[in-house]
Coordinates of C-alpha atoms in Angstrom, one line a residue:
Chain A
M1 CA -0.2 -0.2 0.0
A2 CA 1.5 3.5 -1.0
L3 CA 2.5 5.6 2.3
V4 CA 0.9 8.4 0.8
E5 CA -1.6 9.2 -1.7
Q6 CA -0.7 12.3 -3.7
Q7 CA -2.2 14.3 -6.3
R8 CA -0.7 17.2 -8.2
I9 CA -2.9 19.7 -9.2
S10 CA -3.3 23.2 -11.2
S11 CA -3.1 26.1 -9.0
E12 CA -6.7 27.2 -10.9
Q13 CA -8.6 23.8 -9.9
W14 CA -6.6 24.0 -6.2
L15 CA -10.3 24.9 -4.1
G16 CA -12.3 22.6 -6.0
A17 CA -9.6 19.4 -5.7
V18 CA -9.5 20.0 -1.6
R19 CA -13.2 20.5 -1.7
R20 CA -13.9 17.2 -3.5
A21 CA -11.0 15.4 -1.6
R22 CA -13.1 16.5 1.8
D23 CA -16.1 15.2 0.3
D24 CA -14.2 12.0 -0.8
G25 CA -13.9 11.2 3.3
F26 CA -10.8 13.1 3.8
G27 CA -12.2 15.6 6.2
Y28 CA -9.3 15.8 8.5
F29 CA -7.0 18.8 8.2
D30 CA -3.7 18.0 9.3
W31 CA -1.2 20.5 7.7
L32 CA -0.7 23.0 4.8
G33 CA 3.3 24.0 3.9
C34 CA 5.1 25.7 1.4
V35 CA 8.5 24.9 -0.3
D36 CA 10.5 27.3 -2.3
E37 CA 11.5 25.5 -5.3
I38 CA 14.1 27.6 -6.8
G39 CA 16.7 26.3 -8.4
R40 CA 14.6 23.7 -9.7
S41 CA 11.5 25.7 -11.1
A42 CA 10.5 29.2 -10.7
T43 CA 7.6 28.6 -8.2
F44 CA 6.5 27.9 -4.7
R45 CA 4.9 24.3 -4.3
I46 CA 2.0 24.4 -1.9
V47 CA 1.4 21.0 0.0
L48 CA -2.1 20.5 1.8
V49 CA -2.2 16.8 3.9
L50 CA -5.2 15.7 4.7
R51 CA -6.5 12.3 6.7
D52 CA -9.6 10.2 6.8
L53 CA -10.1 9.6 10.6
D54 CA -13.0 7.0 9.9
R55 CA -10.0 5.1 8.3
P56 CA -7.1 5.6 10.3
E57 CA -5.0 2.8 8.4
A58 CA -5.4 4.6 5.3
P59 CA -2.6 6.7 4.0
P60 CA -3.0 10.7 4.2
M61 CA -4.1 12.4 1.2
V62 CA -1.2 15.0 -0.1
L63 CA -2.4 17.5 -2.6
T64 CA 0.3 19.7 -4.0
T65 CA 0.0 22.6 -6.4
E66 CA 2.7 24.8 -7.9
V67 CA 2.2 29.0 -8.1
A68 CA 4.5 31.3 -10.0
R69 CA 7.3 32.9 -8.0
D70 CA 6.7 36.4 -9.7
D71 CA 3.0 36.3 -8.8
P72 CA 2.4 33.7 -6.2
R73 CA -1.2 33.7 -5.4
L74 CA -3.5 30.8 -4.9
D75 CA -7.4 30.5 -3.8
S76 CA -7.6 30.3 0.2
V77 CA -8.8 26.8 1.3
G78 CA -10.1 28.6 4.7
S79 CA -13.7 27.9 3.5
V80 CA -13.3 24.2 3.1
F81 CA -11.0 23.7 6.3
A82 CA -11.0 26.9 8.8
G83 CA -8.2 25.4 10.4
A84 CA -6.2 25.9 7.1
G85 CA -6.1 29.7 7.7
W86 CA -3.5 29.7 10.4
H87 CA -1.0 27.8 7.9
E88 CA -2.0 29.8 5.1
R89 CA -1.5 33.0 7.0
E90 CA 2.0 31.4 8.2
A91 CA 2.9 31.0 4.7
A92 CA 1.4 34.2 3.4
E93 CA 3.9 36.2 5.6
L94 CA 7.0 33.6 5.5
F95 CA 6.9 33.0 1.6
G96 CA 5.2 36.2 0.3
V97 CA 2.3 33.8 -1.6
E98 CA -1.1 35.5 -1.4
F99 CA -4.0 33.5 -0.6
V100 CA -6.9 34.9 -2.2
G101 CA -10.3 35.0 0.0
G102 CA -8.1 34.2 3.1
N103 CA -7.1 36.1 6.1
P104 CA -5.1 38.8 5.1
R105 CA -3.6 39.5 8.7
R106 CA -0.1 38.8 9.9
L107 CA 0.4 35.8 12.2
L108 CA 4.0 35.6 13.4
L109 CA 5.7 38.3 12.1
S110 CA 5.5 42.1 13.4
P111 CA 3.4 44.3 11.6
D112 CA 6.4 46.6 10.6
F113 CA 8.4 43.7 9.2
S114 CA 9.2 43.6 5.5
G115 CA 10.6 40.7 3.7
T116 CA 9.9 37.0 3.4
P117 CA 12.2 35.2 5.6
L118 CA 11.7 31.9 4.2
R119 CA 12.2 32.4 0.6
K120 CA 15.9 30.9 -0.4
D121 CA 17.1 34.2 -2.2
E122 CA 16.5 36.1 1.2
V123 CA 19.4 37.7 2.3
L124 CA 20.3 37.7 5.7
A125 CA 21.5 41.4 5.6
A126 CA 22.2 41.5 9.5
R127 CA 24.7 38.5 8.7
A128 CA 26.0 40.4 5.7
A129 CA 27.0 43.4 7.8
T130 CA 28.2 41.7 10.9
G131 CA 32.0 40.4 10.9
W132 CA 31.7 36.6 10.8
P133 CA 34.7 34.9 13.3
G134 CA 34.7 32.1 10.5
A135 CA 35.7 34.4 7.7
K136 CA 39.3 33.9 9.2
E137 CA 41.7 31.4 8.0
P138 CA 43.6 29.0 10.2
G139 CA 46.7 30.6 11.3
E140 CA 45.2 34.0 10.8
G141 CA 45.2 36.4 13.5
D142 CA 42.7 39.4 14.5
A143 CA 44.0 41.7 11.8
P144 CA 41.5 41.7 9.1
V145 CA 42.2 39.8 5.8
S146 CA 41.8 42.6 3.6
R147 CA 44.3 45.6 5.2
P148 CA 46.2 47.6 2.8
G149 CA 49.6 45.7 2.0
A150 CA 48.5 42.4 3.6
P151 CA 50.0 39.5 1.4
A152 CA 46.9 38.3 -0.9
P153 CA 44.9 35.6 0.8
S154 CA 46.0 32.5 -0.6
R155 CA 42.6 30.9 -0.7
R156 CA 39.6 31.8 -1.8
R157 CA 37.1 33.8 0.9
M158 CA 34.7 32.4 2.8
V159 CA 31.2 33.4 3.4
P160 CA 28.7 32.2 6.2
P161 CA 25.4 30.7 5.1
G162 CA 22.8 33.3 4.4
V163 CA 25.4 35.5 2.8
P164 CA 25.8 35.5 -0.9
D165 CA 29.0 35.6 -2.7
P166 CA 29.8 39.5 -2.8
A167 CA 30.1 39.7 -6.5
V168 CA 26.3 38.6 -6.8
W169 CA 24.9 40.4 -3.8
G170 CA 26.5 43.6 -2.2
E171 CA 29.5 44.4 -3.8
R172 CA 27.9 43.7 -7.5
D173 CA 29.2 45.6 -10.7
P174 CA 26.4 48.4 -10.5
A175 CA 26.7 48.4 -14.2
L176 CA 24.9 44.6 -13.9
P177 CA 21.2 44.3 -13.8
P178 CA 20.4 42.7 -10.1
A179 CA 21.1 39.1 -9.7
D180 CA 18.8 36.7 -10.8
P181 CA 16.9 35.2 -7.4
A182 CA 18.2 31.7 -8.4
E183 CA 21.6 32.8 -8.5
V184 CA 21.4 34.7 -5.1
A185 CA 20.1 31.8 -3.4
E186 CA 22.8 29.4 -4.7
S187 CA 25.6 31.7 -3.7
A188 CA 24.1 32.1 -0.3
V189 CA 24.5 28.4 0.9
G190 CA 27.8 29.2 2.9
G191 CA 31.4 28.1 2.2
R192 CA 34.1 29.4 -0.4
I193 CA 33.0 31.8 -3.1
R194 CA 33.6 30.7 -6.6
R195 CA 37.0 31.8 -8.1
N196 CA 35.4 32.5 -11.6
R197 CA 32.1 33.6 -12.3
R198 CA 30.4 32.4 -15.5
Chain B
M1 CA 9.7 17.9 41.7
T2 CA 11.6 19.9 44.1
G3 CA 15.5 19.4 43.7
E4 CA 18.2 21.1 45.5
P5 CA 18.4 24.8 44.1
Q6 CA 22.1 24.3 43.5
R7 CA 21.6 21.2 41.5
R8 CA 23.9 20.6 38.7
T9 CA 23.0 20.0 35.2
P10 CA 23.7 16.3 33.8
G11 CA 26.3 17.1 31.3
H12 CA 25.5 19.8 29.0
G13 CA 26.4 22.9 31.1
S14 CA 29.0 24.5 29.4
I15 CA 31.5 23.7 26.8
V16 CA 35.5 23.2 27.6
L17 CA 38.6 23.3 25.1
I18 CA 41.4 21.1 25.7
E19 CA 43.9 23.3 24.2
S20 CA 46.7 20.5 23.6
A21 CA 44.2 19.0 21.1
C22 CA 43.3 22.1 19.1
T23 CA 44.9 22.9 15.7
S24 CA 43.1 26.3 15.1
C25 CA 41.4 24.9 12.1
M26 CA 38.4 26.9 12.3
I27 CA 35.8 24.4 11.6
C28 CA 34.0 25.3 14.9
A29 CA 33.9 28.8 14.3
R30 CA 32.7 28.2 10.9
E31 CA 29.6 25.4 11.8
C32 CA 28.7 27.5 14.8
P33 CA 25.1 29.0 14.1
S34 CA 25.3 31.9 16.5
W35 CA 29.0 32.9 15.6
C36 CA 29.8 32.9 19.1
I37 CA 33.4 31.2 18.9
T38 CA 36.2 33.4 18.1
I39 CA 39.5 32.3 17.2
D40 CA 42.9 34.2 16.8
S41 CA 45.8 31.9 15.6
H42 CA 49.5 32.2 14.0
T43 CA 51.9 30.0 12.3
E44 CA 55.0 29.2 13.4
P45 CA 58.0 26.9 12.0
V46 CA 58.4 23.5 13.4
A47 CA 61.3 23.6 15.5
D48 CA 62.2 20.0 16.2
L49 CA 62.6 18.6 12.3
P50 CA 64.9 15.7 11.5
A51 CA 67.8 17.2 9.6
G52 CA 67.3 17.5 5.8
A53 CA 63.6 17.5 6.5
R54 CA 61.4 20.2 4.7
A55 CA 60.6 23.2 6.5
R56 CA 56.8 22.9 7.9
T57 CA 54.8 25.7 9.7
E58 CA 52.1 24.5 12.1
N59 CA 49.1 26.9 13.7
V60 CA 49.6 28.2 17.1
L61 CA 46.2 29.0 19.0
D62 CA 46.4 32.4 20.4
R63 CA 42.9 33.3 21.3
F64 CA 40.2 30.9 21.9
A65 CA 36.6 32.8 23.0
I66 CA 33.1 31.6 23.6
D67 CA 30.8 34.4 24.1
W68 CA 28.2 32.8 26.5
S69 CA 25.6 35.5 25.8
L70 CA 25.4 34.1 21.8
C71 CA 25.8 30.5 22.7
M72 CA 22.9 28.8 22.3
Y73 CA 24.3 25.3 23.7
C74 CA 24.0 23.5 20.6
G75 CA 26.8 21.4 20.8
I76 CA 27.6 21.5 17.2
C77 CA 31.0 22.6 17.8
V78 CA 31.6 19.7 20.0
D79 CA 30.1 17.5 17.3
E80 CA 32.1 18.9 14.5
C81 CA 35.6 19.1 16.1
P82 CA 37.7 16.6 14.1
F83 CA 40.3 16.6 17.0
D84 CA 37.9 16.2 19.9
A85 CA 39.0 19.5 21.5
L86 CA 35.8 20.5 22.7
A87 CA 33.6 18.8 25.0
W88 CA 30.6 19.1 27.4
S89 CA 31.1 19.8 30.9
P90 CA 28.6 19.6 33.7
D91 CA 29.4 23.0 35.1
L92 CA 27.3 26.1 34.1
A93 CA 29.2 29.1 32.5
S94 CA 29.7 31.8 35.0
P95 CA 27.4 34.6 35.3
A96 CA 28.6 38.2 34.8
E97 CA 27.7 41.6 35.6
T98 CA 27.9 42.7 31.8
L99 CA 27.5 41.4 28.3
A100 CA 30.9 41.7 27.6
A101 CA 31.9 39.8 30.8
L102 CA 29.9 36.8 29.2
T103 CA 32.9 36.1 26.9
A104 CA 35.0 33.4 28.2
E105 CA 38.5 33.1 27.0
K106 CA 41.0 30.3 26.8
A107 CA 41.7 30.0 30.5
D108 CA 38.3 30.3 31.6
L109 CA 37.4 27.2 29.1
A110 CA 40.2 24.9 30.1
P111 CA 38.6 21.9 31.8
D112 CA 39.3 21.5 35.4
Q113 CA 42.0 19.1 36.6

């Protein structure tokens, strides 16, 4: 028996498919979440898990849909499962997905916070501005690496997780257009920055 | 549960540095999610090399500090250290009057005994 029953649904048919699943017996809302698919596709995946409490042994029903990153909007399922409202509000503020017809209020973040913290291309600006203790190489003292007259570092610079390569974000050539979100996300995983950029 | 007020934690009270094992490799400082470990080191030529051997240098640890005001006691540094130079201690980090005084230096981080 399959561990989960999964259905991929187009974003236009989302609300209808959720209602149909409820009417098919999957009447217990488990959770709803969002996944940033950057690097694979320019979309957010919305995942909804439903259970049938009359058949506890039955696998949960997993409904997924994808919405475009540049215009992420989806019909709210709050009218089908009222409990999904909290999950949608969380996904809305953390990923910037708009749930049409849902409760537009914030759930966790303060009202004056701007940004979408769980998008993979979100730069941790406070980290970029703070000195990272791990930027030093073994055998390096407390003097900054790039002081004038210092010998060139023999190895490539390290950046902490959450801070992109300065050549992509921060010290980017002003003549270039802003970096693609996928490029920012790819370079913000931490470690040594690439020597040669394509 | 009514325990004695000064009860010690079972083992995850603070982190100690076994300085002789540390190679200043920076792995703990880079893995630390809260950026609480600061390391300064320098390189020195290895003195007692056999005659004719190529000159080599080794890292010498100058400063190792954990800022207990930032540390979240996750233990990632203890797990990541390839030389077992960091270990859990049941003793708690000592309280301090100011934020700056919560930074424990090499001497404070040495294990008892």
